[in-house]
Amino acid sequence: MIQIIFSLLSAPGVALHELGHLLFCLLAGVKVFRVKFFGFGKSAGFVEHDEPNGFIQSLLISFGPLTLNSLASLILFSQITPPYFTWLHALEIWIGFVSAIHAIPSNGDAHTLMLISTKKIRKNPLAIAGYPFVMTIYLLNFLKRFHLHFLYAILLFWLGSIYLK
Protein backbone atom coordinates (compact mmCIF):
# COMPACT_ATOMS: atom_id res chain seq x y z
CA MET A 1 0.00 0.00 0.00
CA ILE A 2 2.81 2.41 0.88
CA GLN A 3 4.55 1.51 -2.40
CA ILE A 4 1.41 2.43 -4.37
CA ILE A 5 1.07 5.75 -2.56
CA PHE A 6 4.74 6.56 -3.14
CA SER A 7 4.38 5.62 -6.82
CA LEU A 8 1.39 7.91 -7.24
CA LEU A 9 3.09 10.79 -5.45
CA SER A 10 6.22 10.43 -7.57
CA ALA A 11 4.33 10.15 -10.88
CA PRO A 12 5.15 13.71 -12.07
CA GLY A 13 8.88 13.09 -11.60
CA VAL A 14 8.76 9.75 -13.41
CA ALA A 15 6.74 11.22 -16.28
CA LEU A 16 9.15 14.14 -16.61
CA HIS A 17 12.10 11.70 -16.58
CA GLU A 18 10.62 9.79 -19.52
CA LEU A 19 9.69 13.06 -21.25
CA GLY A 20 13.38 13.99 -21.00
CA HIS A 21 14.33 10.81 -22.86
CA LEU A 22 11.57 11.42 -25.42
CA LEU A 23 12.51 15.07 -26.09
CA PHE A 24 16.18 14.27 -26.48
CA CYS A 25 15.35 11.35 -28.80
CA LEU A 26 13.40 13.78 -30.95
CA LEU A 27 16.16 16.42 -30.80
CA ALA A 28 18.78 13.80 -31.74
CA GLY A 29 16.65 12.49 -34.61
CA VAL A 30 16.23 9.02 -33.09
CA LYS A 31 12.98 7.26 -33.97
CA VAL A 32 10.72 6.55 -30.99
CA PHE A 33 8.56 3.43 -31.06
CA ARG A 34 6.70 3.47 -27.75
CA VAL A 35 6.46 5.62 -24.63
CA LYS A 36 5.05 4.83 -21.21
CA PHE A 37 5.17 7.88 -18.94
CA PHE A 38 3.97 6.14 -15.79
CA GLY A 39 2.95 2.75 -14.52
CA PHE A 40 3.17 0.30 -11.66
CA GLY A 41 5.53 -2.61 -11.46
CA LYS A 42 9.21 -3.11 -12.13
CA SER A 43 9.44 -0.25 -14.61
CA ALA A 44 7.61 2.95 -13.73
CA GLY A 45 8.03 4.24 -17.27
CA PHE A 46 10.11 3.81 -20.41
CA VAL A 47 10.88 5.10 -23.89
CA GLU A 48 11.53 2.49 -26.56
CA HIS A 49 13.56 3.98 -29.39
CA ASP A 50 15.80 3.05 -32.27
CA GLU A 51 19.50 2.62 -31.60
CA PRO A 52 21.27 5.98 -31.78
CA ASN A 53 23.66 6.32 -34.72
CA GLY A 54 26.34 8.13 -32.77
CA PHE A 55 27.84 8.56 -29.37
CA ILE A 56 26.59 12.13 -28.95
CA GLN A 57 22.99 11.06 -29.64
CA SER A 58 23.26 8.36 -27.00
CA LEU A 59 24.80 10.76 -24.50
CA LEU A 60 22.01 13.29 -25.06
CA ILE A 61 19.28 10.67 -24.67
CA SER A 62 20.87 9.24 -21.51
CA PHE A 63 21.23 12.64 -19.86
CA GLY A 64 17.90 14.07 -21.07
CA PRO A 65 16.15 13.38 -17.74
CA LEU A 66 18.94 14.98 -15.72
CA THR A 67 18.67 18.11 -17.84
CA LEU A 68 14.88 18.36 -18.04
CA ASN A 69 14.05 17.31 -14.47
CA SER A 70 16.73 19.56 -12.97
CA LEU A 71 15.62 22.53 -15.05
CA ALA A 72 11.96 21.96 -14.15
CA SER A 73 12.85 21.70 -10.46
CA LEU A 74 14.89 24.90 -10.55
CA ILE A 75 12.08 26.78 -12.29
CA LEU A 76 9.45 25.50 -9.87
CA PHE A 77 11.59 26.25 -6.81
CA SER A 78 12.36 29.75 -8.08
CA GLN A 79 8.62 30.57 -8.05
CA ILE A 80 8.34 30.21 -4.28
CA THR A 81 7.89 33.67 -2.74
CA PRO A 82 6.10 35.03 0.33
CA PRO A 83 3.54 34.12 1.51
CA TYR A 84 5.09 30.68 1.65
CA PHE A 85 2.17 28.61 2.89
CA THR A 86 -0.15 28.50 -0.12
CA TRP A 87 -1.50 25.52 -2.05
CA LEU A 88 0.36 26.71 -5.17
CA HIS A 89 3.71 26.74 -3.38
CA ALA A 90 2.98 23.32 -1.90
CA LEU A 91 2.32 22.05 -5.43
CA GLU A 92 5.53 23.67 -6.74
CA ILE A 93 7.56 22.15 -3.91
CA TRP A 94 6.03 18.69 -4.39
CA ILE A 95 6.48 18.57 -8.17
CA GLY A 96 9.91 20.20 -7.95
CA PHE A 97 11.04 17.71 -5.32
CA VAL A 98 9.83 14.57 -7.10
CA SER A 99 11.27 15.88 -10.37
CA ALA A 100 14.64 16.39 -8.70
CA ILE A 101 14.78 12.93 -7.14
CA HIS A 102 13.93 11.34 -10.51
CA ALA A 103 16.49 13.40 -12.44
CA ILE A 104 19.30 10.88 -12.17
CA PRO A 105 19.55 8.61 -15.23
CA SER A 106 18.93 4.92 -14.52
CA ASN A 107 21.41 2.04 -14.57
CA GLY A 108 19.70 1.02 -17.82
CA ASP A 109 20.64 4.40 -19.28
CA ALA A 110 24.25 3.84 -18.15
CA HIS A 111 24.30 0.35 -19.65
CA THR A 112 23.00 1.64 -23.00
CA LEU A 113 25.53 4.47 -23.02
CA MET A 114 28.34 2.01 -22.24
CA LEU A 115 27.29 -0.30 -25.10
CA ILE A 116 27.16 2.60 -27.56
CA SER A 117 30.50 3.99 -26.33
CA THR A 118 32.14 0.59 -26.74
CA LYS A 119 30.58 0.05 -30.15
CA LYS A 120 31.49 3.51 -31.50
CA ILE A 121 35.00 3.82 -30.06
CA ARG A 122 36.67 2.52 -33.25
CA LYS A 123 34.93 5.05 -35.49
CA ASN A 124 34.99 7.91 -32.98
CA PRO A 125 37.81 7.91 -30.42
CA LEU A 126 35.93 10.63 -28.50
CA ALA A 127 33.43 7.94 -27.52
CA ILE A 128 35.87 7.01 -24.77
CA ALA A 129 34.53 10.10 -23.01
CA GLY A 130 31.34 8.10 -22.44
CA TYR A 131 32.98 5.88 -19.83
CA PRO A 132 33.28 8.59 -17.14
CA PHE A 133 29.62 9.45 -17.74
CA VAL A 134 28.69 5.79 -17.38
CA MET A 135 30.63 5.49 -14.13
CA THR A 136 29.00 8.70 -12.84
CA ILE A 137 25.52 7.32 -13.52
CA TYR A 138 26.36 4.02 -11.80
CA LEU A 139 27.82 5.89 -8.82
CA LEU A 140 24.77 8.17 -8.53
CA ASN A 141 22.44 5.17 -8.64
CA PHE A 142 24.52 3.43 -5.97
CA LEU A 143 24.29 6.55 -3.79
CA LYS A 144 20.50 6.55 -4.22
CA ARG A 145 20.51 3.51 -1.92
CA PHE A 146 21.62 5.90 0.81
CA HIS A 147 18.98 8.45 -0.23
CA LEU A 148 21.56 10.96 -1.43
CA HIS A 149 19.31 11.91 -4.33
CA PHE A 150 17.31 13.78 -1.69
CA LEU A 151 20.39 15.94 -1.12
CA TYR A 152 20.34 16.74 -4.84
CA ALA A 153 16.70 17.85 -4.49
CA ILE A 154 17.61 20.02 -1.50
CA LEU A 155 20.52 21.53 -3.47
CA LEU A 156 18.18 22.38 -6.35
CA PHE A 157 15.66 23.84 -3.90
CA TRP A 158 18.37 25.99 -2.39
CA LEU A 159 19.64 27.13 -5.81
CA GLY A 160 16.16 27.76 -7.16
CA SER A 161 14.70 29.52 -4.15
CA ILE A 162 17.75 31.66 -3.34
CA TYR A 163 19.86 32.21 -6.43
CA LEU A 164 17.24 32.33 -9.16
CA LYS A 165 15.17 35.12 -7.59
GROMACS .gro file of N, CA and C in nm, residues 40 58 107 142:
model
   12
   40PHE      N    1   0.278   0.104  -1.285
   40PHE     CA    2   0.317   0.030  -1.166
   40PHE      C    3   0.397  -0.091  -1.207
   58SER      N    4   2.348   0.920  -2.816
   58SER     CA    5   2.326   0.836  -2.700
   58SER      C    6   2.349   0.913  -2.570
  107ASN      N    7   2.033   0.297  -1.421
  107ASN     CA    8   2.141   0.204  -1.457
  107ASN      C    9   2.122   0.154  -1.599
  142PHE      N   10   2.410   0.410  -0.720
  142PHE     CA   11   2.452   0.343  -0.597
  142PHE      C   12   2.423   0.432  -0.476
   0.00000   0.00000   0.00000
